[in-house]
Every structure is written in structure tokens, then in C-alpha cells.
Coordinates of C-alpha atoms in Angstrom, one line a residue:
X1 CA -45.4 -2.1 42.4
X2 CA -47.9 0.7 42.9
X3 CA -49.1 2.7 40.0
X4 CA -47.8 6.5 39.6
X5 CA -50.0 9.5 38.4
X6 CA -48.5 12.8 37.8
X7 CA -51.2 16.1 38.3
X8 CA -51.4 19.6 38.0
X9 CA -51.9 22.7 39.3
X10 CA -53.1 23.9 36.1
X11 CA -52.9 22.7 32.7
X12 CA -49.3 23.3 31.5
X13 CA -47.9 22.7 34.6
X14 CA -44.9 20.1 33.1
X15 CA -47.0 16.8 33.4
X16 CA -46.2 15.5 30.3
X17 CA -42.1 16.0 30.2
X18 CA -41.9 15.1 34.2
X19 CA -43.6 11.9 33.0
X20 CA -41.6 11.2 30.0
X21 CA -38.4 12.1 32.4
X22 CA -39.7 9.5 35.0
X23 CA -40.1 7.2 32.2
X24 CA -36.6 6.9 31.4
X25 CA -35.4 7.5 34.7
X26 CA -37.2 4.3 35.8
X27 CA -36.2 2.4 32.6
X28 CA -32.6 3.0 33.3
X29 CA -33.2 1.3 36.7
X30 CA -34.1 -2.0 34.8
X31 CA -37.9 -1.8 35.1
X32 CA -40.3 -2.4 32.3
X33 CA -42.4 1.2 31.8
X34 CA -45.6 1.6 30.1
X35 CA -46.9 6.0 30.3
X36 CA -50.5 6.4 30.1
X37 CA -52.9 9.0 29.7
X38 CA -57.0 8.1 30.0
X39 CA -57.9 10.9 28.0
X40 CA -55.6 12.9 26.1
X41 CA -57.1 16.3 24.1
X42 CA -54.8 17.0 21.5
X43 CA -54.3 17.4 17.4
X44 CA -50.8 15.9 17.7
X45 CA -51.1 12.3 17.3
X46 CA -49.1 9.5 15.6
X47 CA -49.8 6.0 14.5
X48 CA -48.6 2.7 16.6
X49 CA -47.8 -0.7 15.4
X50 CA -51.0 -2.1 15.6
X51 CA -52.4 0.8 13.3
X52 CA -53.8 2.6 15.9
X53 CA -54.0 6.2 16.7
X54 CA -52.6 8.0 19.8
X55 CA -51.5 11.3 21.4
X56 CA -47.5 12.2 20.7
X57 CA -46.9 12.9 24.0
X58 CA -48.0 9.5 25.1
X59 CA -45.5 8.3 22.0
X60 CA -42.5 10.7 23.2
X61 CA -43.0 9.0 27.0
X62 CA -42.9 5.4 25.1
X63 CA -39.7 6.5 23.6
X64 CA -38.5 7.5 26.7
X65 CA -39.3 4.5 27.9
X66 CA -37.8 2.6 25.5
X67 CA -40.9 0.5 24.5
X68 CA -42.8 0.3 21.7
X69 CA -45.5 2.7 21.5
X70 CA -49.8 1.1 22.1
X71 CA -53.1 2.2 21.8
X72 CA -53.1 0.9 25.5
X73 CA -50.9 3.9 26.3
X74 CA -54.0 6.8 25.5
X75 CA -57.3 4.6 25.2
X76 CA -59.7 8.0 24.4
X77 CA -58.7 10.8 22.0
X78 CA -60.3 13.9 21.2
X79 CA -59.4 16.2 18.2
X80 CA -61.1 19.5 17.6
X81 CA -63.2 19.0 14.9
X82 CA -64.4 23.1 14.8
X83 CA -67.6 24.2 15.8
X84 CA -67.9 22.7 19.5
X85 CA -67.4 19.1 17.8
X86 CA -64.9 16.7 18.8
X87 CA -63.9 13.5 16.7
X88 CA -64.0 10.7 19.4
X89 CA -60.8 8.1 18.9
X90 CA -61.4 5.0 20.8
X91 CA -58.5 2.3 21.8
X92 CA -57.3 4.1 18.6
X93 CA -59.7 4.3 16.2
X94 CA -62.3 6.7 15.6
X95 CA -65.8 6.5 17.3
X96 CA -67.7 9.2 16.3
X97 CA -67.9 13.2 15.8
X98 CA -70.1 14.7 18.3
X99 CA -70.7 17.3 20.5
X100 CA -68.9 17.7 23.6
X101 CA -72.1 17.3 25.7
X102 CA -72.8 13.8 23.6
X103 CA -69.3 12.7 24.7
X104 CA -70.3 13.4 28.3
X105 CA -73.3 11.0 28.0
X106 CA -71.1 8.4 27.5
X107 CA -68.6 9.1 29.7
X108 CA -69.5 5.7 31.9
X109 CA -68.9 3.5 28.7
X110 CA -65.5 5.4 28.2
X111 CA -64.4 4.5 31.7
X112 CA -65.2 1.2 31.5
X113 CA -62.6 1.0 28.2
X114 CA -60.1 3.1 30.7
X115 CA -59.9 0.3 32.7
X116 CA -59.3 -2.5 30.5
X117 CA -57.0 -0.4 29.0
X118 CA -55.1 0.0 32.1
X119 CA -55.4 -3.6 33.3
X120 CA -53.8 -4.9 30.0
X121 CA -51.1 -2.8 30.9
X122 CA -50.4 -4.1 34.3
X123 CA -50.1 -7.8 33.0
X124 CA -47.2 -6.9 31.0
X125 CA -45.3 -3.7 32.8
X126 CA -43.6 -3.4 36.0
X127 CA -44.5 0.2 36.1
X128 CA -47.4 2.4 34.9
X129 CA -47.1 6.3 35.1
X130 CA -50.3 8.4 34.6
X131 CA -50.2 11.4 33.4
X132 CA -53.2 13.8 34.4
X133 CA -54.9 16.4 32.3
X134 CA -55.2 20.4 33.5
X135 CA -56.2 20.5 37.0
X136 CA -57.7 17.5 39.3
X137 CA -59.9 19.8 41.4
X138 CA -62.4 21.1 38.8
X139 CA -65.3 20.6 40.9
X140 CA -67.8 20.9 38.1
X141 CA -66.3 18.0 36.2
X142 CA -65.3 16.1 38.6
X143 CA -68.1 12.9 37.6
X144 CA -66.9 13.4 33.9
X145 CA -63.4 13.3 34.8
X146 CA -61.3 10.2 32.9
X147 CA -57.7 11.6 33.4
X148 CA -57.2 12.6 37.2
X149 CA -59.6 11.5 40.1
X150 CA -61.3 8.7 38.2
X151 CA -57.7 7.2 37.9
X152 CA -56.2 8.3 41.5
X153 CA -59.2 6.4 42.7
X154 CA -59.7 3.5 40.3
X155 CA -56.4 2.3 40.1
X156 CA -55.2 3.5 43.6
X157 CA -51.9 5.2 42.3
X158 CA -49.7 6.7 44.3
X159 CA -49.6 10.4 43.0
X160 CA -47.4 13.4 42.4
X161 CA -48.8 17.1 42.1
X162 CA -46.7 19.7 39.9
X163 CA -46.8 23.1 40.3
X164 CA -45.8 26.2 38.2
X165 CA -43.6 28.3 39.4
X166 CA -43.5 30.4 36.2
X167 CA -46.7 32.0 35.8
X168 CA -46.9 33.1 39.6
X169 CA -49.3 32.2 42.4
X170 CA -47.4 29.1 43.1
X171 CA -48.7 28.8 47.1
X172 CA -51.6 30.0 46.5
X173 CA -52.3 27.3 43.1
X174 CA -50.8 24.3 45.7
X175 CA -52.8 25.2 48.6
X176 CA -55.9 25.5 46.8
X177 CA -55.6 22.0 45.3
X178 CA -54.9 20.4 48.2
X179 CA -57.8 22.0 50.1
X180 CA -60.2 20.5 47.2
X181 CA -58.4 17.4 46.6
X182 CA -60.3 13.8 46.3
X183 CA -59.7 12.4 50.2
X184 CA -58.1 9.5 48.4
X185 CA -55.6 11.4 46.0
X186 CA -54.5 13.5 48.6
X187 CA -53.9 10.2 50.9
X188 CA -52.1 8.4 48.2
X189 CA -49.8 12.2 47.5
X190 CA -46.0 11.6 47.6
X191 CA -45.4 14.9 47.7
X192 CA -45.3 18.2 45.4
X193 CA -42.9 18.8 42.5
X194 CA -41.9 22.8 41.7
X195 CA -41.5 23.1 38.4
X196 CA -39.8 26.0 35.8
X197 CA -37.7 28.0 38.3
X198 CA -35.7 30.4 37.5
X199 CA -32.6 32.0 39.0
X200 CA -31.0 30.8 42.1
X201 CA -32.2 27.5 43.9
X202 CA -31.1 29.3 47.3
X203 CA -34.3 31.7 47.0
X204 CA -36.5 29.1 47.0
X205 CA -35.6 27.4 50.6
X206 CA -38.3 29.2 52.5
X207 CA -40.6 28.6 50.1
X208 CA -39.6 24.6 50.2
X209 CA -39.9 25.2 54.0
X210 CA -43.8 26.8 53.8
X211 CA -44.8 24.3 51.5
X212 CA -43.8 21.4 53.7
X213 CA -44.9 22.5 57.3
X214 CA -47.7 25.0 56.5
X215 CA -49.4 22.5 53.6
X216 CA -48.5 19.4 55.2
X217 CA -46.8 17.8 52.2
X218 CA -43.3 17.2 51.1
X219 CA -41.3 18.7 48.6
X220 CA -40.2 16.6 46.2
X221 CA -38.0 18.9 44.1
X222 CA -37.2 22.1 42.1
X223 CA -36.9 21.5 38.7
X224 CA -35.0 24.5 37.0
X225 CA -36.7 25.7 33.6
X226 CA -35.4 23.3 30.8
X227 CA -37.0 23.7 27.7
X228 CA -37.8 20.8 25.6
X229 CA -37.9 21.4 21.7
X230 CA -39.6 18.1 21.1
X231 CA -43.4 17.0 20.7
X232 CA -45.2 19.9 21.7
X233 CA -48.2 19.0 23.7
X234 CA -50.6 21.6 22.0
X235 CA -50.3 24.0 19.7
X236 CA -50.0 26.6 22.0
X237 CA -46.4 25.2 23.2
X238 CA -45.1 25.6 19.7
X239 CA -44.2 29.1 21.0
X240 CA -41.9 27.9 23.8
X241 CA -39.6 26.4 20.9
X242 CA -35.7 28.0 21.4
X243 CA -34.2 27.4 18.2
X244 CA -30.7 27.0 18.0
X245 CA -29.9 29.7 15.5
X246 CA -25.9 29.7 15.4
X247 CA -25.5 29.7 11.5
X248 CA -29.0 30.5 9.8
X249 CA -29.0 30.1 6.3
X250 CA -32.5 29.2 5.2
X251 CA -35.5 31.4 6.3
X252 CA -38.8 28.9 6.2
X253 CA -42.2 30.2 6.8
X254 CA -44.7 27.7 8.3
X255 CA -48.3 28.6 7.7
X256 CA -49.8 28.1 11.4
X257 CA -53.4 28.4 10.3
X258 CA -56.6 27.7 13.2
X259 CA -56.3 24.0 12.6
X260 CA -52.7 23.0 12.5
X261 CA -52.1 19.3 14.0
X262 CA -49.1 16.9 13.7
X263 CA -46.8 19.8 14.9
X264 CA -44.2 17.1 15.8
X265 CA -43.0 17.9 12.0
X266 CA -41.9 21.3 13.1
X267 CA -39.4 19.8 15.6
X268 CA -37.2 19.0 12.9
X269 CA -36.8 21.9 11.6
X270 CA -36.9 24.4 14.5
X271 CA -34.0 22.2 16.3
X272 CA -31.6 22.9 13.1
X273 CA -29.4 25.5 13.5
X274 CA -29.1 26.3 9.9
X275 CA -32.8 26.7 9.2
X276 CA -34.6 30.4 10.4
X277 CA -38.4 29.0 11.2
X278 CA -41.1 31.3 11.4
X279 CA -44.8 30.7 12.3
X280 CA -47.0 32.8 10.5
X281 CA -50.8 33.3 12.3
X282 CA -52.1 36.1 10.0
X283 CA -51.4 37.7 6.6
X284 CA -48.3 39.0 6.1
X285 CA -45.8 39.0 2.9
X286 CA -43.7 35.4 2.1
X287 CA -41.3 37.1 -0.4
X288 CA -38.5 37.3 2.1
X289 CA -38.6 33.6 3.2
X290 CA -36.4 30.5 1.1
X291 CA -39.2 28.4 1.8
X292 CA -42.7 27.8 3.1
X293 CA -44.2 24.7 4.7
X294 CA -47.6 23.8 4.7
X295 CA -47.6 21.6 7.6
X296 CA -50.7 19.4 8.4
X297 CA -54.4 20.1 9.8
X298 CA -57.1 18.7 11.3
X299 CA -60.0 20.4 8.9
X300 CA -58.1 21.1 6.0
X301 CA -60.9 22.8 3.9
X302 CA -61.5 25.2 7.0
X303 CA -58.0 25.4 7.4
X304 CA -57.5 26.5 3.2
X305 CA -60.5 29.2 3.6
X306 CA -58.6 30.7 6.7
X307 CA -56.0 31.2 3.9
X308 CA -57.8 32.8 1.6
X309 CA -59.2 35.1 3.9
X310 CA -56.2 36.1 5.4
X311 CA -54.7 36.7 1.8
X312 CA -51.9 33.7 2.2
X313 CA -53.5 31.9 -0.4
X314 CA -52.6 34.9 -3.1
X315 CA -49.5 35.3 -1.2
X316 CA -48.5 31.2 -2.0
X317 CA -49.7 32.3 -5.6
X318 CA -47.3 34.5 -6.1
X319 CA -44.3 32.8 -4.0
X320 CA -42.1 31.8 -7.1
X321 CA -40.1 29.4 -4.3
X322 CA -40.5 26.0 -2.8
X323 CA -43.2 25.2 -1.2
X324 CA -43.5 22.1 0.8
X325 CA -46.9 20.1 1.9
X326 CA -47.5 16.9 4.5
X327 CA -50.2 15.7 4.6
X328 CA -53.5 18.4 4.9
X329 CA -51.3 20.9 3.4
X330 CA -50.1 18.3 0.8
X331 CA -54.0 18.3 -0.2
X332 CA -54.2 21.8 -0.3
X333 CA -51.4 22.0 -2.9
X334 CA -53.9 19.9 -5.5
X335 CA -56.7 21.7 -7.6
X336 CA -59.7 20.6 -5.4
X337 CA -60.4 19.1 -2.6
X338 CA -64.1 17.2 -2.8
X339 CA -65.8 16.2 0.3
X340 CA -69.3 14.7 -0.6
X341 CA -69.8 13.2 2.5
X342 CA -69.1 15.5 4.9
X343 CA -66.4 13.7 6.6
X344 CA -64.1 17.1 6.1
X345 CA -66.0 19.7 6.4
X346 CA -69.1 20.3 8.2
X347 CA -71.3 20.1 5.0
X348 CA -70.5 18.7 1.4
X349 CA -68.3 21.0 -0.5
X350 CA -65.5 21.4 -3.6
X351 CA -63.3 23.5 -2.2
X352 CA -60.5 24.7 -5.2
X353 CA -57.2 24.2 -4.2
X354 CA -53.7 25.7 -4.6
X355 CA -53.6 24.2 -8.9
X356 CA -50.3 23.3 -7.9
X357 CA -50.9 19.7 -8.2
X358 CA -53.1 18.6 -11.1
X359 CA -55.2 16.5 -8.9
X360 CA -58.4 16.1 -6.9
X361 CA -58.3 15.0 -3.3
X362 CA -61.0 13.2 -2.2
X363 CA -62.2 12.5 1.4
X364 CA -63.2 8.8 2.4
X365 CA -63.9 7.1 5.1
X366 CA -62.1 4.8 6.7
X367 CA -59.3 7.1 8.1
X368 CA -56.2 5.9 6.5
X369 CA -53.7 4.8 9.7
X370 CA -50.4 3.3 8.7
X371 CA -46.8 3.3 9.9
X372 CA -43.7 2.5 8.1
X373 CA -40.8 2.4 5.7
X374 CA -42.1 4.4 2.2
X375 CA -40.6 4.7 -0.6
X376 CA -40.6 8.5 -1.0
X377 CA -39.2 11.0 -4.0
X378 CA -35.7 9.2 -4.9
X379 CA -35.2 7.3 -1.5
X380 CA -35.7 3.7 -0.8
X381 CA -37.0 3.8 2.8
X382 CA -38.0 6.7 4.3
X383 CA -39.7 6.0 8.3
X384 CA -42.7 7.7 8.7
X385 CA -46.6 7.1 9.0
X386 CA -50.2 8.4 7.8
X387 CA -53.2 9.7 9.4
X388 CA -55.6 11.2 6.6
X389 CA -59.2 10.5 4.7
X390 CA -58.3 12.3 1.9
X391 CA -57.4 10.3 -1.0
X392 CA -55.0 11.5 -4.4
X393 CA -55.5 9.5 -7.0
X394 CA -52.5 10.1 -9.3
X395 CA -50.2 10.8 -6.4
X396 CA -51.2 8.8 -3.3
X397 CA -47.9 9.2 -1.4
X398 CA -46.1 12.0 -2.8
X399 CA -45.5 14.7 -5.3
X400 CA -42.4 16.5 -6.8
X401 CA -41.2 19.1 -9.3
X402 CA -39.3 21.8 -9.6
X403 CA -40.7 24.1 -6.8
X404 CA -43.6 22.2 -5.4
X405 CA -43.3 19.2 -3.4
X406 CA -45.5 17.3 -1.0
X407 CA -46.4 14.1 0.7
X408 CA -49.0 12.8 3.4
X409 CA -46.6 10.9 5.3
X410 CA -45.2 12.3 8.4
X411 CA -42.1 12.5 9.6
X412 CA -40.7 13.1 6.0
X413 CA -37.6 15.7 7.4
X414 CA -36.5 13.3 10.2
X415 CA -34.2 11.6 7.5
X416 CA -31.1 12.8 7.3
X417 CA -30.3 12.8 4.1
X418 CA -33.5 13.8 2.2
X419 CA -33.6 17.3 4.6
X420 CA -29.8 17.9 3.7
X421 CA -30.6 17.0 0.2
X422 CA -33.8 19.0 0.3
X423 CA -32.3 22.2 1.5
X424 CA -29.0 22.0 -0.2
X425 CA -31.0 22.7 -3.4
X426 CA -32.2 25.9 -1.4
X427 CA -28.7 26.9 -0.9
X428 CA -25.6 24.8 -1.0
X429 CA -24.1 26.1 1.9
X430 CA -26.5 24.2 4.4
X431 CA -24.8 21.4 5.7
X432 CA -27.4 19.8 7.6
X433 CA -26.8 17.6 10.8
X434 CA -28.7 14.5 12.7
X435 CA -31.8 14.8 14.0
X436 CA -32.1 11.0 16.1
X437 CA -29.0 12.0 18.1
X438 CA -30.2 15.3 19.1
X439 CA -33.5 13.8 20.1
X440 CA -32.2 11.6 22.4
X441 CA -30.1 13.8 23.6
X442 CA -33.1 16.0 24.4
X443 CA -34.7 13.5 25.8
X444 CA -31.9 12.2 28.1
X445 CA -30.8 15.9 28.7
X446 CA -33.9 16.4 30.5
X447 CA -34.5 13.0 32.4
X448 CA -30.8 13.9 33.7
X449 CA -31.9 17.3 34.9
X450 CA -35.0 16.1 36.7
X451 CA -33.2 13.2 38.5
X452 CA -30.4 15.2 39.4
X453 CA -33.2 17.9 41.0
X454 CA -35.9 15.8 42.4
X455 CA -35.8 13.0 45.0
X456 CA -36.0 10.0 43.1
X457 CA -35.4 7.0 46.0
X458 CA -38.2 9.0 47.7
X459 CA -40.7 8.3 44.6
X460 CA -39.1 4.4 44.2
X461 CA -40.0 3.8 48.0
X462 CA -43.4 4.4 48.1
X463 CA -44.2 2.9 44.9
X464 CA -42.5 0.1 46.9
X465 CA -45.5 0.2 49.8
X466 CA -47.9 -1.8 50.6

């Protein structure tokens, strides 16, 4: 069976939840599904079984999948490292920091471990689905391309473009990137994909009509707007969460400071309807939240200077309420955080803490990666995994009193009964409610929308050709 790649009009188009809907949609039909995504740019990652490091989108499309998440799955990952620096993950495991024009000099070794990566994957999987990254026509980067051409053309998959209807320009976007199309992705093209309409499907015929005998290419579907309140591709998407607010009874403050990573926490919270979740990007008071949550960050000491400067930090000083860390804002809870290598920050530094925790975090190499069942404040087994270099001596997992609690491993407020237990103690009236069934039922809820809306035996067939 040919491969599939999914592409863009423009970054944000709906790659990554039309290829996590294709990847259950395909499952369902008996075959074995592996996503993939040659380079992924993103601060959202997770940890697989084999202790490696990946993107959560290319975890989210596993789980649609129903297989077990891989390295395999997102070969190369870079994570903003501040400063025009990127921190180079490998098959999972960090390379290097470096510039982004010393990651371009060794782009051809980084293809070459693209295509191991992607040969594995065809031993063992009936299907693969690619997922692109912004748009597969930026002429300028077209030789240091990993995710869109270099794929259509290596791995001759047959390919899908997705288009925007949303932010407006939707002819002109699709006729534009078909005119500068590779010659080979645009033979291999099943058709076009219109995604995020709004309103009645009716308005849309001519527009279906232009698109297929004016651009010479079929229309696959129109996908109606659907949000998806799950793993976030970037940070910027956090602002496209709807939160169900039927019966709010806890207002929690999440500090969204410049460096914010492993949002995936937030999905959690911002899917309960009892919880009020607000993400606060400059100073402004905390007294009138329950609760705040220092979620997790990619340069932590950066990220707990930004608070100081915006006045948070005084702000969390005086906040006489819980306060809840994971991970980097865990470490920011402790009385300093020593970096004498540099691995942190950009130079060696003692940066002093929240004093909340009467401890010292300090950064090592290697990059602690682990996944599993932890034995976290009173519960036996709580499923969750790390991603951190900074180390806490007296409290390596996790920390609790009264008002301040913390922990680097993520995933903590997935279990059930620790976030009811949790919040209970905010206010006894929250009831709490499962999180693993509503995300499978946002996962399927979607998958069901897109196959209902786009024409899935056309797809099947020509990943069928010769």
C-alpha cells in the first residue's frame, strides 16, 4: 500500500487532526497504522517506551491509531531553546543546541536518519500517514526541507493538500500551491481537503465546483469546524481551547510565561466543566483565582525571570492559596535553581527560586526521559512520564504540604481520583468526572466527523494503485 502525506496551505491548516482522524479511520478498517512526521517543531513532547522523546501530536495520532507510540514516528525534534537556538532531538534523544543555520548544515545527515526512520516503519505497518509541516511551496527552503517535498519525493506518497477556509483566501492559498508545487507531489495529489467551514455546506458548491474544473484537482471534502480540546500542536492553539463551563466552581490561573511546553497538562483541566481556566501572558492580580498552576517550560530560569519582571513572582508570594508545579514549574517552587553548566540557561547562573520548597534544583546532563506508573503523594500508581535535567535532591518526584504541591512527572491530573481528590480540598462541591472517556470520545468524535465529510473510498483507492 502506498504511503500517505497530508500538506498545507499554510501552517495551521488542520494537518495534524486530519491525520490523527485518518489514523483511526484506517485502524477501524483492520489495517496496521504507523503517523509520521520527519521533522516536527514543537515544545509539546512526551516520552515513548523505548525512552525516547517525541512530538505529542505524533503521540495523539499513535493513539488514534491504536499503537504504541515510537521514536520512529518523529525521527528529528526541535525545541526553542531562546535566543535563535534550537535543542536538536535525534531518533529521540538529544543531539545538540545550535543555531538554526548549524542545523541546516547538516540537514543531509538528518535526511539520511528520515529515511531509516521511515523504512523501519514500512517493515512493520500496513499504512504510513505523513504529516507535513507549514507550507510545501516555500521556495527558499525547499533543499532544507525534511517534512514536505523531501518526503512526497523520497518515499513516493500519494498526497493530500488541506486548505483553510477560516482565515480567508482559500482560492487564492490552493491555487498558489499548486502552481509552485514539486512536479512529483502534485502528480502523486489525490485531491484537496477544505477544512474549518462554517455555516451551510450548500454555500460552498460553487466553490467545490471552481476548485475542481478551474485548478484541475478534486475535492476531497468539506470538513465543518470541529474543535479539538486535546494536544495542542503549539502554544499558540492553546487559545482555540472551548471549555465546557456548565457548573464552574474552581477558578485556576495557569502562568503561560514565553517558554511554556508540555501544554498537554492543560487538556485536563480546560476539558472539566467544573474547573474556570485562565491563561495569564502578563501581570495581572491572582487574588481572585482558587488556584494557580505553574505548568512546565522549556528554559525554566528564563521562564522564572519573565516572572519576576512581570511582577507574578510577588504576585505567587503573596497568593495565600494552592499553588501547583510539574515539572519546570515544580523547580521554580524550590529556593534555587543552579545551573553550572549551562545546560539551562545560556550561561551559568543561581537563579533564587519561589522558597517554597526548601530545596536546590540542580541541572545535569543526561536529560532524564522515563515513562510509567509512579508512586505519587498518597497513590500507588499514578501513569505519567519525565522529561527534565533538573535534579531535587530531597524531593526527586514530588512535593506536598498544605498549600504547595508539585511534581516533575506529567500527566499527574489525568487520574481520576487524585484531580477529584485534589480539588475537593479546594471546594467540596467539585465532583469531578473521567478524563480517558472524554478523550476518546474527542478523538472518535472527530474521526467520525471527518469520515462522514470527506471521501474516504476515494483516499483507500489510490493508496491501492500501482
Amino acid at each position: 500500500m502506498n504511503p500517505l502525506a497530508v500538506f498545507g496551505t499554510s501552517s495551521d491548516a488542520g494537518k495534524t487532526t486530519l491525520v490523527m482522524a485518518l489514523c483511526r479511520i484506517f485502524a477501524d478498517q483492520g489495517l496496521k497504522v504507523a503517523p509520521f512526521k520527519a521533522q516536527n517543531v514543537s515544545n509539546n513532547s512526551a516520552v515513548t517506551k523505548e525512552g525516547r522523546e517525541i512530538s505529542r501530536a505524533q503521540c495523539l495520532q499513535a493513539e488514534a491509531a491504536r499503537v504504541e507510540p515510537s521514536y520512529l514516528f518523529n525521527p528529528v525534534l526541535l525545541k526553542s531553546h531562546g535566543n535563535g537556538s534550537v535543542q536538536v532531538i535525534v531518533n529521540g534523544l538529544v543531539y545538540q543546541n545550535q543555531s538554526i543555520a548549524a542545523y541546516y548544515t547538516e540537514i543531509d545527515n538528518l535526511k539520511q536518519q528520515v529515511k531509516q526512520a521511515f523504512s523501519a516503519l514500512k517493515q512493520d505497518y500496513d499504512l504510513i500517514i505523513a504529516e507535513g509541516a507549514g507550507s510545501p511551496v516555500e521556495l527558499n527552503l525547499l533543499n532544507k526541507d525534511l517534512s514536505n517535498t523531501f518526503v512526497a519525493n523520497s518515499f513516493n506518497s500519494k498526497n493530500i493538500l488541506v486548505a483553510d477556509i477560516e482565515r480567508g483566501g482559500v482560492f487564492a492559498s490552493i491555487y498558489g500551491t499548486l502552481e509552485l508545487m514539486d512536479p512529483v507531489m502534485r502528480s502523486n495529489l489525490i485531491g484537496v481537503v477544505i477544512n474549518k467551514f462554517r455555516g451551510d455546506r450548500r454555500f460552498f458548491d460553487e466553490g467545490e465546483k471552481i476548485i475542481t474544473e478551474r485548478f484541475g484537482v478534486p475535492v476531497l471534502g468539506v470538513l465543518p469546524f470541529k474543535p479539538l480540546n486535546i494536544d495542542m500542536e503549539d502554544s499558540q492553539s492553546l487559545r482555540n481551547y472551548q471549555q465546557r463551563l456548565l457548573d464552574a466552581k474552581i477558578r485556576v490561573a495557569v502562568i503561560a510565561y514565553p517558554g511554556l511546553s508540555n501544554y498537554n497538562d492543560l487538556d485536563v483541566l480546560m476539558g472539566d466543566p467544573e474547573l474556570y481556566v485562565e491563561l495569564i501572558h502578563a501581570y495581572r492580580p491572582l487574588a481572585g483565582f482558587d488556584m494557580v498552576l505553574l505548568p512546565g517550560s522549556k528554559t525554566v530560569i528564563r521562564d522564572l525571570q519573565w516572572l519576576k519582571k512581570q511582577g507574578l513572582f510577588e504576585e505567587l508570594l503573596q497568593f495565600n492559596k494552592p499553588v501547583f508545579g510539574i515539572c519546570g514549574g515544580y523547580q521554580m517552587l524550590c529556593q534555587n535553581l543552579h545551573d553550572p553548566d549551562a545546560i539551562e540557561h545560556e550561561i551559568a547562573i543561581v537563579e533564587a527560586g519561589l522558597n517554597f520548597i526548601d530545596d536546590t534544583v540542580l541541572y545535569q546532563n543526561p536529560k532524564i526521559l522515563a515513562r510509567g506508573h509512579y508512586p505519587l503523594f498518597s497513590y500507588a500508581e499514578i501513569h505519567g512520564y519525565e522529561i527534565h535535567c533538573g535534579r531535587i535532591d530531597k524531593y526527586p518526584l514530588y512535593y506536598q504540604s498544605r498549600l504547595f504541591c508539585g511534581t516533575h512527572v506529567h500527566g499527574v491530573f489525568d487520574h481520576n481520583a487524585f484531580r477529584t481528590d485534589y480539588f475537593k480540598a479546594i471546594n467540596p462541591q467539585y465532583q469531578g468526572y473521567s478524563y480517558g472517556h472524554y478523550r476518546e470520545a474527542e478523538i472518535q468524535g472527530f474521526a467520525d466527523m471527518v469520515a462522514e465529510n470527506l471521501d474516504i473510498a476515494a483516499i483507500l483507492q489510490a493508496l491501492q494503485a500501482d
